[in-house]
mmCIF file of C-alpha atoms and ligand atoms in Angstrom:
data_model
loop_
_atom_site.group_PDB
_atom_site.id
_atom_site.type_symbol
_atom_site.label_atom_id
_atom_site.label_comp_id
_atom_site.label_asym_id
_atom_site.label_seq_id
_atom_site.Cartn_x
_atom_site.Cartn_y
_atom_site.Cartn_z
ATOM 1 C CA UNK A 1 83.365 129.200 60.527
ATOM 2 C CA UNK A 2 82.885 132.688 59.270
ATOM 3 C CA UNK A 3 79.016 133.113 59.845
ATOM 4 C CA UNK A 4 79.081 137.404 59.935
ATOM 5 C CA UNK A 5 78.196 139.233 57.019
ATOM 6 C CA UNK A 6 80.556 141.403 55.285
ATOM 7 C CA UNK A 7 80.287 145.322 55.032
ATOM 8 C CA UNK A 8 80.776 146.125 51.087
ATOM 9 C CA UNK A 9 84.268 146.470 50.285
ATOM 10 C CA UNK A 10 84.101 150.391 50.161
ATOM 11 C CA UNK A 11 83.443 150.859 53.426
ATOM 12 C CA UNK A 12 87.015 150.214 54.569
ATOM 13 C CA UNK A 13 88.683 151.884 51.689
ATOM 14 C CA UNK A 14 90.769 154.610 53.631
ATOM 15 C CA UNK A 15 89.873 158.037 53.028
ATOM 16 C CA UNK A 16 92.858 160.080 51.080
ATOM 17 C CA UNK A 17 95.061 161.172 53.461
ATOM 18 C CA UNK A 18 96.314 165.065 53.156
ATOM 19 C CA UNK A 19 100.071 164.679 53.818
ATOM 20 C CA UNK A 20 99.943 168.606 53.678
ATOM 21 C CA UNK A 21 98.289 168.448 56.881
ATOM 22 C CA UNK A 22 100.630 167.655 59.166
ATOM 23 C CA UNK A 23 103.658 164.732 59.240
ATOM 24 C CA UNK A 24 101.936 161.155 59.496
ATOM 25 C CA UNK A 25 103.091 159.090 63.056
ATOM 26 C CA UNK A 26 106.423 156.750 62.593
ATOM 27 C CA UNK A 27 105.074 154.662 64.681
ATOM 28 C CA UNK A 28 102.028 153.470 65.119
ATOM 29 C CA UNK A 29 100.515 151.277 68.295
ATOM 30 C CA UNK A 30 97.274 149.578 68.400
ATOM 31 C CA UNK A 31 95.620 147.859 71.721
ATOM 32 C CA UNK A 32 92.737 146.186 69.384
ATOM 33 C CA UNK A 33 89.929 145.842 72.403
ATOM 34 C CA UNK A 34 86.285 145.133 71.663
ATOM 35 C CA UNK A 35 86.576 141.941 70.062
ATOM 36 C CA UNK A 36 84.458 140.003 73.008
ATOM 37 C CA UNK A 37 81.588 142.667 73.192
ATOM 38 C CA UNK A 38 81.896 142.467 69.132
ATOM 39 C CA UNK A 39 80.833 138.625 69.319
ATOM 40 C CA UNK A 40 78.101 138.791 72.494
ATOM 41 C CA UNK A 41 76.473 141.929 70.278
ATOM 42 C CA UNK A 42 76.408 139.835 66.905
ATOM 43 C CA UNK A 43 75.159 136.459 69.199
ATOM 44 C CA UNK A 44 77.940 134.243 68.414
ATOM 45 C CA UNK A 45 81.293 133.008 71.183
ATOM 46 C CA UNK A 46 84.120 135.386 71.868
ATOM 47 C CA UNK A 47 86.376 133.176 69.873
ATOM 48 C CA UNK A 48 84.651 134.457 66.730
ATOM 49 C CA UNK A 49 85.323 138.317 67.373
ATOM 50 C CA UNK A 50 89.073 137.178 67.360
ATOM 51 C CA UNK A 51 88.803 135.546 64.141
ATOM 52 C CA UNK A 52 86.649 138.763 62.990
ATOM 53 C CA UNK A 53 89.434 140.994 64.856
ATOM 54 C CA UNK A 54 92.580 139.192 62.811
ATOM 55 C CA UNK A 55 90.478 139.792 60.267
ATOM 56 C CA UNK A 56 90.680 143.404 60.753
ATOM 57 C CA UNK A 57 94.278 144.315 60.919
ATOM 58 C CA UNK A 58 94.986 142.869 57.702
ATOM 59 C CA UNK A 59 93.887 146.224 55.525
ATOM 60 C CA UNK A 60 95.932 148.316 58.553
ATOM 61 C CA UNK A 61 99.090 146.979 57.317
ATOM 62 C CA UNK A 62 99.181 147.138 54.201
ATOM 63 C CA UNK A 63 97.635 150.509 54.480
ATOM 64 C CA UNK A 64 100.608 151.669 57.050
ATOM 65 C CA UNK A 65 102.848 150.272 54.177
ATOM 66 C CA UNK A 66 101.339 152.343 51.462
ATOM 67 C CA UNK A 67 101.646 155.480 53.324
ATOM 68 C CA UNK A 68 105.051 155.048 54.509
ATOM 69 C CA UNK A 69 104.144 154.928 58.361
ATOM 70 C CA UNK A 70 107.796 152.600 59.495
ATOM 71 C CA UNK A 71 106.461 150.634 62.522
ATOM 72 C CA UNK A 72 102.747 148.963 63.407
ATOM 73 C CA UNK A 73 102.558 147.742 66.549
ATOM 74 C CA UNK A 74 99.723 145.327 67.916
ATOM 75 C CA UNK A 75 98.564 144.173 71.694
ATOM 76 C CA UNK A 76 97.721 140.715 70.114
ATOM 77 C CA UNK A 77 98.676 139.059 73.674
ATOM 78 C CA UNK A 78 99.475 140.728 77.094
ATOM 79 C CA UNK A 79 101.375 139.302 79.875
ATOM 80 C CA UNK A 80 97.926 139.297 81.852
ATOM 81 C CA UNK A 81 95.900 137.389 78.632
ATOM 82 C CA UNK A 82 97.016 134.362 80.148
ATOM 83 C CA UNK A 83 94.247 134.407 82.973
ATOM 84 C CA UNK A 84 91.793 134.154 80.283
ATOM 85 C CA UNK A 85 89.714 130.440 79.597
ATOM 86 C CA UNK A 86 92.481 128.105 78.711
ATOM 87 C CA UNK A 87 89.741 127.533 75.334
ATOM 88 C CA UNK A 88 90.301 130.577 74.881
ATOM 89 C CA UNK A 89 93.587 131.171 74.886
ATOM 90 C CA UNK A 90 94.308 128.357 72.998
ATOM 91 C CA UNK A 91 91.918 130.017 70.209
ATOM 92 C CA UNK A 92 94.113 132.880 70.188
ATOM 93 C CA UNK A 93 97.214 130.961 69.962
ATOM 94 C CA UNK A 94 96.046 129.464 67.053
ATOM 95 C CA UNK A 95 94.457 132.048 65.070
ATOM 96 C CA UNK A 96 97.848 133.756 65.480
ATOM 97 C CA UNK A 97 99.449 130.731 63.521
ATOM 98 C CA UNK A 98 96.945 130.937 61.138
ATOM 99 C CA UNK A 99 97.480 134.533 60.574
ATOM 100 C CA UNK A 100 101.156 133.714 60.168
ATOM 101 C CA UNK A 101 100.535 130.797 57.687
ATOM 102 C CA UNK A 102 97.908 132.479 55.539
ATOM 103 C CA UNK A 103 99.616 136.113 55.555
ATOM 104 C CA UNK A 104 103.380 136.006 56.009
ATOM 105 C CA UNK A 105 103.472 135.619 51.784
ATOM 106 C CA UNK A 106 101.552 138.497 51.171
ATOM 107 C CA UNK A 107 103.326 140.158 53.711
ATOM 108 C CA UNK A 108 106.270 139.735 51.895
ATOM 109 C CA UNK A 109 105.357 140.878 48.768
ATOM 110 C CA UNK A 110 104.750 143.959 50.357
ATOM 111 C CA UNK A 111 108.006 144.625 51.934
ATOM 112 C CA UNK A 112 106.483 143.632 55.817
ATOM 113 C CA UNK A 113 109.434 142.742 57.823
ATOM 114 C CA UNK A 114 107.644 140.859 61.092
ATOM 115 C CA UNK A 115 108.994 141.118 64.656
ATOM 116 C CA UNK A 116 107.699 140.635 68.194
ATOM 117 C CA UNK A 117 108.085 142.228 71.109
ATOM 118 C CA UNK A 118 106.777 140.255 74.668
ATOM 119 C CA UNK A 119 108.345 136.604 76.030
ATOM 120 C CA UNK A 120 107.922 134.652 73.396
ATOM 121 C CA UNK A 121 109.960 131.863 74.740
ATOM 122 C CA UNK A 122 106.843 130.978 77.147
ATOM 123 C CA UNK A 123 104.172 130.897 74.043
ATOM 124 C CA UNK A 124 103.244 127.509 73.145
ATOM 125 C CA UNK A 125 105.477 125.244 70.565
ATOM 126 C CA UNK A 126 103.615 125.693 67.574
ATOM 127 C CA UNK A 127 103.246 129.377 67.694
ATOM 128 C CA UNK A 128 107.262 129.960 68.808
ATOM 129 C CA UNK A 129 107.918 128.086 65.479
ATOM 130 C CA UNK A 130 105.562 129.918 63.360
ATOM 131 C CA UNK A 131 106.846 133.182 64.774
ATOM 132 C CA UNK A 132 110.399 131.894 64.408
ATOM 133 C CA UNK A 133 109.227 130.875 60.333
ATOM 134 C CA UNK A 134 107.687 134.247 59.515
ATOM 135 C CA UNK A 135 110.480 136.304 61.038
ATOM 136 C CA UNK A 136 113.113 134.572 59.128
ATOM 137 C CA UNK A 137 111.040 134.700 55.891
ATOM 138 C CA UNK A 138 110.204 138.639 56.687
ATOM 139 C CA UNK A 139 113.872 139.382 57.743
ATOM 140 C CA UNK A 140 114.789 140.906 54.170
ATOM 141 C CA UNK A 141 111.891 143.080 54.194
ATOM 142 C CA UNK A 142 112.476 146.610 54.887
ATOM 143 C CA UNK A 143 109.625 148.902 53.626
ATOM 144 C CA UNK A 144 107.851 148.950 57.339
ATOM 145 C CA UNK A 145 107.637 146.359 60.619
ATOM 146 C CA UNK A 146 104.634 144.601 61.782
ATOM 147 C CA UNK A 147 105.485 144.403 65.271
ATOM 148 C CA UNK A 148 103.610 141.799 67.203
ATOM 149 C CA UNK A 149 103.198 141.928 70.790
ATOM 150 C CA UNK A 150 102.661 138.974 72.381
ATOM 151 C CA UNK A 151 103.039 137.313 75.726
ATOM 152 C CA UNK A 152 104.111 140.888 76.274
ATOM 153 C CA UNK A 153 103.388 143.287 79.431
ATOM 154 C CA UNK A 154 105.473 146.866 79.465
ATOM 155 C CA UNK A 155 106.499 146.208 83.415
ATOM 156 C CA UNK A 156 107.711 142.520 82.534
ATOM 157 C CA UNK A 157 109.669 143.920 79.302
ATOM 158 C CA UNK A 158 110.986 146.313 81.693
ATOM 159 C CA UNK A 159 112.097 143.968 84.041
ATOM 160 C CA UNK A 160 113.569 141.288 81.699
ATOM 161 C CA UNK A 161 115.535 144.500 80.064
ATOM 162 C CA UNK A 162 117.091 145.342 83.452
ATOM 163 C CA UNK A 163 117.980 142.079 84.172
ATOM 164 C CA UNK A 164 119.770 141.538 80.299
ATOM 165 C CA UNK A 165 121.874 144.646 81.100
ATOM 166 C CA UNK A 166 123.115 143.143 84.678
ATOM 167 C CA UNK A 167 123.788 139.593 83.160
ATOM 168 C CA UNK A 168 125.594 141.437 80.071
ATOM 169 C CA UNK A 169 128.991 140.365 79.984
ATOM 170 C CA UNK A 170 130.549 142.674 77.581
ATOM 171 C CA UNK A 171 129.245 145.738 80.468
ATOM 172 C CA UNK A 172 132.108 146.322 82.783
ATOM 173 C CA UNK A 173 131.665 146.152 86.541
ATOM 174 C CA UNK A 174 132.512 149.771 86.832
ATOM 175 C CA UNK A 175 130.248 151.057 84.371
ATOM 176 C CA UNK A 176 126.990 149.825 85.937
ATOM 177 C CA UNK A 177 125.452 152.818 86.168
ATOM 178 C CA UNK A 178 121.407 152.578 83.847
ATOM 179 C CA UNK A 179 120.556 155.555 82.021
ATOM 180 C CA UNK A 180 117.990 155.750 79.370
ATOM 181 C CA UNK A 181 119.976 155.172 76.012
ATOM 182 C CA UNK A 182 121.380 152.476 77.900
ATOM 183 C CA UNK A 183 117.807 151.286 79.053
ATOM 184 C CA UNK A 184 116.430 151.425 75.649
ATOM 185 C CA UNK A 185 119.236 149.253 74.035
ATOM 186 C CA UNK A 186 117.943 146.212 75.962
ATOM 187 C CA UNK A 187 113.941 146.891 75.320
ATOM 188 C CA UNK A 188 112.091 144.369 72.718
ATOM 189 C CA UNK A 189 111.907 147.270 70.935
ATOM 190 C CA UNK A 190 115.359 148.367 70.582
ATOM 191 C CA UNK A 191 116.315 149.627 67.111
ATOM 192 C CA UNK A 192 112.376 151.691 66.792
ATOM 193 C CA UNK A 193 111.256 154.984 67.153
ATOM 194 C CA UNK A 194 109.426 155.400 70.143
ATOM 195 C CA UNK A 195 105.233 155.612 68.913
ATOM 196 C CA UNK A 196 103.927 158.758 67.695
ATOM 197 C CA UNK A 197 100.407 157.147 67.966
ATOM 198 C CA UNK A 198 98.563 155.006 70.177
ATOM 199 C CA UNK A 199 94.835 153.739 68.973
ATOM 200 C CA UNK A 200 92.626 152.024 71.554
ATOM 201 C CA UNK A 201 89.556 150.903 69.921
ATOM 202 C CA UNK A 202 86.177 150.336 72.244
ATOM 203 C CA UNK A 203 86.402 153.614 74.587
ATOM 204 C CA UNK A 204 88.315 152.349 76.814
ATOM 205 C CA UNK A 205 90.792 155.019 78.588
ATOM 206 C CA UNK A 206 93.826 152.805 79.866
ATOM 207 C CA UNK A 207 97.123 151.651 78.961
ATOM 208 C CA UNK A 208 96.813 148.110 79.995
ATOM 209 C CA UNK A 209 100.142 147.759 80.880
ATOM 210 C CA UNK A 210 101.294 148.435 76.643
ATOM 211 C CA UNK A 211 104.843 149.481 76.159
ATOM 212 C CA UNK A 212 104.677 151.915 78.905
ATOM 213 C CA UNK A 213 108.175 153.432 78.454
ATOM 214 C CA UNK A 214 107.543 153.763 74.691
ATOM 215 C CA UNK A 215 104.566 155.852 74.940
ATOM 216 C CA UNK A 216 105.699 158.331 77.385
ATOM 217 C CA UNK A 217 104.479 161.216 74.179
ATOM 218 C CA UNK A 218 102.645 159.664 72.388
ATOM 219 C CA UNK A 219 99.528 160.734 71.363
ATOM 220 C CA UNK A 220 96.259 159.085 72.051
ATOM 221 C CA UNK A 221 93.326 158.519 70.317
ATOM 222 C CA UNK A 222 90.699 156.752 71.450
ATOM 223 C CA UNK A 223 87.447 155.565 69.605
ATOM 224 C CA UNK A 224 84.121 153.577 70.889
ATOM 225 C CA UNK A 225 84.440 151.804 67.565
ATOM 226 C CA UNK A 226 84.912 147.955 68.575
ATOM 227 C CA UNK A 227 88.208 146.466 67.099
ATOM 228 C CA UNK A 228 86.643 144.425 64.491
ATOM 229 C CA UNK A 229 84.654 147.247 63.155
ATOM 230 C CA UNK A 230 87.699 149.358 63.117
ATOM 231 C CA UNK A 231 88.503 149.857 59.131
ATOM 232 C CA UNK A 232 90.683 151.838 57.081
ATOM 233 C CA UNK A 233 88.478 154.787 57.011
ATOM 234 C CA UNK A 234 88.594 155.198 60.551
ATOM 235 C CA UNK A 235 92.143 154.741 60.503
ATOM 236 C CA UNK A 236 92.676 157.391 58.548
ATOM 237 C CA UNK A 237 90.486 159.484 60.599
ATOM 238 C CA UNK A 238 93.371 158.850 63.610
ATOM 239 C CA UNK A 239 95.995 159.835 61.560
ATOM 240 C CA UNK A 240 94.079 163.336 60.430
ATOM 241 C CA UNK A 241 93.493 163.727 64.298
ATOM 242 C CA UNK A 242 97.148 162.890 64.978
ATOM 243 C CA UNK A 243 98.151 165.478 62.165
ATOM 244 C CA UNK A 244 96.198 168.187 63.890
ATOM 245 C CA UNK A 245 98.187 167.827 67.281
ATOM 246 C CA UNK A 246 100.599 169.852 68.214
ATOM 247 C CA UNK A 247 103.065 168.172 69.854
ATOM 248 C CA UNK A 248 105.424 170.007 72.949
ATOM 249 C CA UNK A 249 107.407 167.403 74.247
ATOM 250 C CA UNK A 250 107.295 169.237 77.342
ATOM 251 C CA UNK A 251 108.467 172.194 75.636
ATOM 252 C CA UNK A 252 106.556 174.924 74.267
ATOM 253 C CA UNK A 253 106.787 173.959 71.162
HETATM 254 C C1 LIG B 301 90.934 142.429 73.334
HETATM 255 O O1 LIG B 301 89.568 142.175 73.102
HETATM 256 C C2 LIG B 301 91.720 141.700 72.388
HETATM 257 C C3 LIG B 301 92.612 140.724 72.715
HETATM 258 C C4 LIG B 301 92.866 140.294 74.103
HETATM 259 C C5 LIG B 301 93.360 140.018 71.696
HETATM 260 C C6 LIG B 301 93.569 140.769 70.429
HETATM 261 C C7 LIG B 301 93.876 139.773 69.427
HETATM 262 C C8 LIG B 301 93.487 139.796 68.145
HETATM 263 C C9 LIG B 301 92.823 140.913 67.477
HETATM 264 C C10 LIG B 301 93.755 138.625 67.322
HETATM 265 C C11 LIG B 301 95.144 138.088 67.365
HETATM 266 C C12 LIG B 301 96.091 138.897 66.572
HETATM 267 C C13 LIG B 301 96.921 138.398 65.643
HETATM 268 C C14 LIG B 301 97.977 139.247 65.102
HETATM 269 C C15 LIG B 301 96.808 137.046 65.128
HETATM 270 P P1 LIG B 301 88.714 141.580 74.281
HETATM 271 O O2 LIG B 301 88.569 140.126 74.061
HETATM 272 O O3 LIG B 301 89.304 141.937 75.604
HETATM 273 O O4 LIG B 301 87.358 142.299 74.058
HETATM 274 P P2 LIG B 301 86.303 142.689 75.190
HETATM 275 O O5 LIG B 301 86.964 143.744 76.028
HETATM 276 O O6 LIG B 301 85.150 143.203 74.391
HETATM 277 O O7 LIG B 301 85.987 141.437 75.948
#
């Protein structure tokens, strides 16, 4: 039940971007907030600024595609989600099936390998096997990743990484000693660059528990913009800002 009314196309259409400006982020990572406060302002339920919020990633990928950026990452789900209405939750679960069903061909097409990050083996039946469907159809696909995070917290995937490494067989008993390469090989996200950029639409200035090794340099940009009103253009916009940082490292650069 779609009952909002459409911006004109060319209001999303991404501004060029000026590669000479500055190298464009790796990685990208979105926490998409506003969607509830994007549904009480237009009078309708929450569950519609989901739907209106799927709606919105859609031209993000294929735009991180077309500009060669390697990894998206999205908070679709945290860890702490769960303590939401069950109705709601249960909208959530399913518009992420739906996504999955309706997009996973395009996807394809344009070289989207899917993966997920978070526990997915607690996520209800129907979305583990829609997941488990548009990996395997994705798994050829190496242009960029859509990363999906989902039933994920960063202090659970922490945990659950620690606890992989002890249970590890093939780890001797006299090597048992964590460092970070070794940390990072049991992540969800081992195998991808660390983010460059982290976007947090709807101005607010926390992490939310999101892959909080990962984005120990990232940079951050933050915009009031509410996540279904987040477009292309503005996208781009992040990216310029991105370009203009100078990044240390905790050197001097
Ligand atoms: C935060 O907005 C958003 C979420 C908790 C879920 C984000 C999920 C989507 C955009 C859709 C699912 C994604 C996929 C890939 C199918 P909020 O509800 O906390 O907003 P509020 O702070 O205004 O209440």
């Amino acid at each position: 039940m779609d009952t909002y009314s459409e911006e004109p196309a060319t209001q999303h259409r991404a501004t060029p971007i000026d590669t000479s400006a500055g190298a464009l982020p790796r990685h990208v990572a979105i926490i998409m907030d506003g969607n509830g406060r994007w549904a009480i302002q237009h009078g309708m339920p929450r569950v519609l600024g989901h739907r209106q919020g799927v709606k919105a990633l859609k031209p993000l990928v294929k735009e991180c595609a077309r500009l060669g950026i390697e990894v998206l990452t999205v908070y679709a789900f945290s860890t702490e989600n769960w303590s939401r209405p069950a109705a709601e939750v249960n909208t959530l679960m399913s518009l992420l099936e739906e996504f999955l069903h309706q997009e996973t061909p395009e996807l394809k097409t344009e070289g989207v390998r899917i993966r997920t990050i978070g526990n997915i083996s607690d996520l209800p039946e129907p979305a583990q096997n829609a997941l488990a469907w548009a990996r395997q159809e994705t798994v050829n696909e190496t242009r960029m990743v859509l990363n999906l995070a989902l039933n994920y917290g960063g202090r659970d995937e922490l945990v659950r990484a620690v606890n992989r490494w002890i249970n590890d067989p093939s780890v001797p008993q006299t090597e048992r000693k964590l460092d970070p390469g070794t940390l990072e090989r049991y992540l969800d996200t081992a195998g991808l660059p660390d983010p460059d950029l982290l976007i947090r639409s709807s101005g607010e200035l926390r992490l939310s528990n999101f892959l909080l090794w990962q984005l120990a340099y990232a940079e951050i940009y933050i915009t009031d913009t509410l996540w279904p009103d987040f477009t292309a253009k503005e996208f781009s916009q992040a990216l310029y800002t991105y370009q203009q940082r100078a990044r240390r490292f905790g050197g001097l650069g």
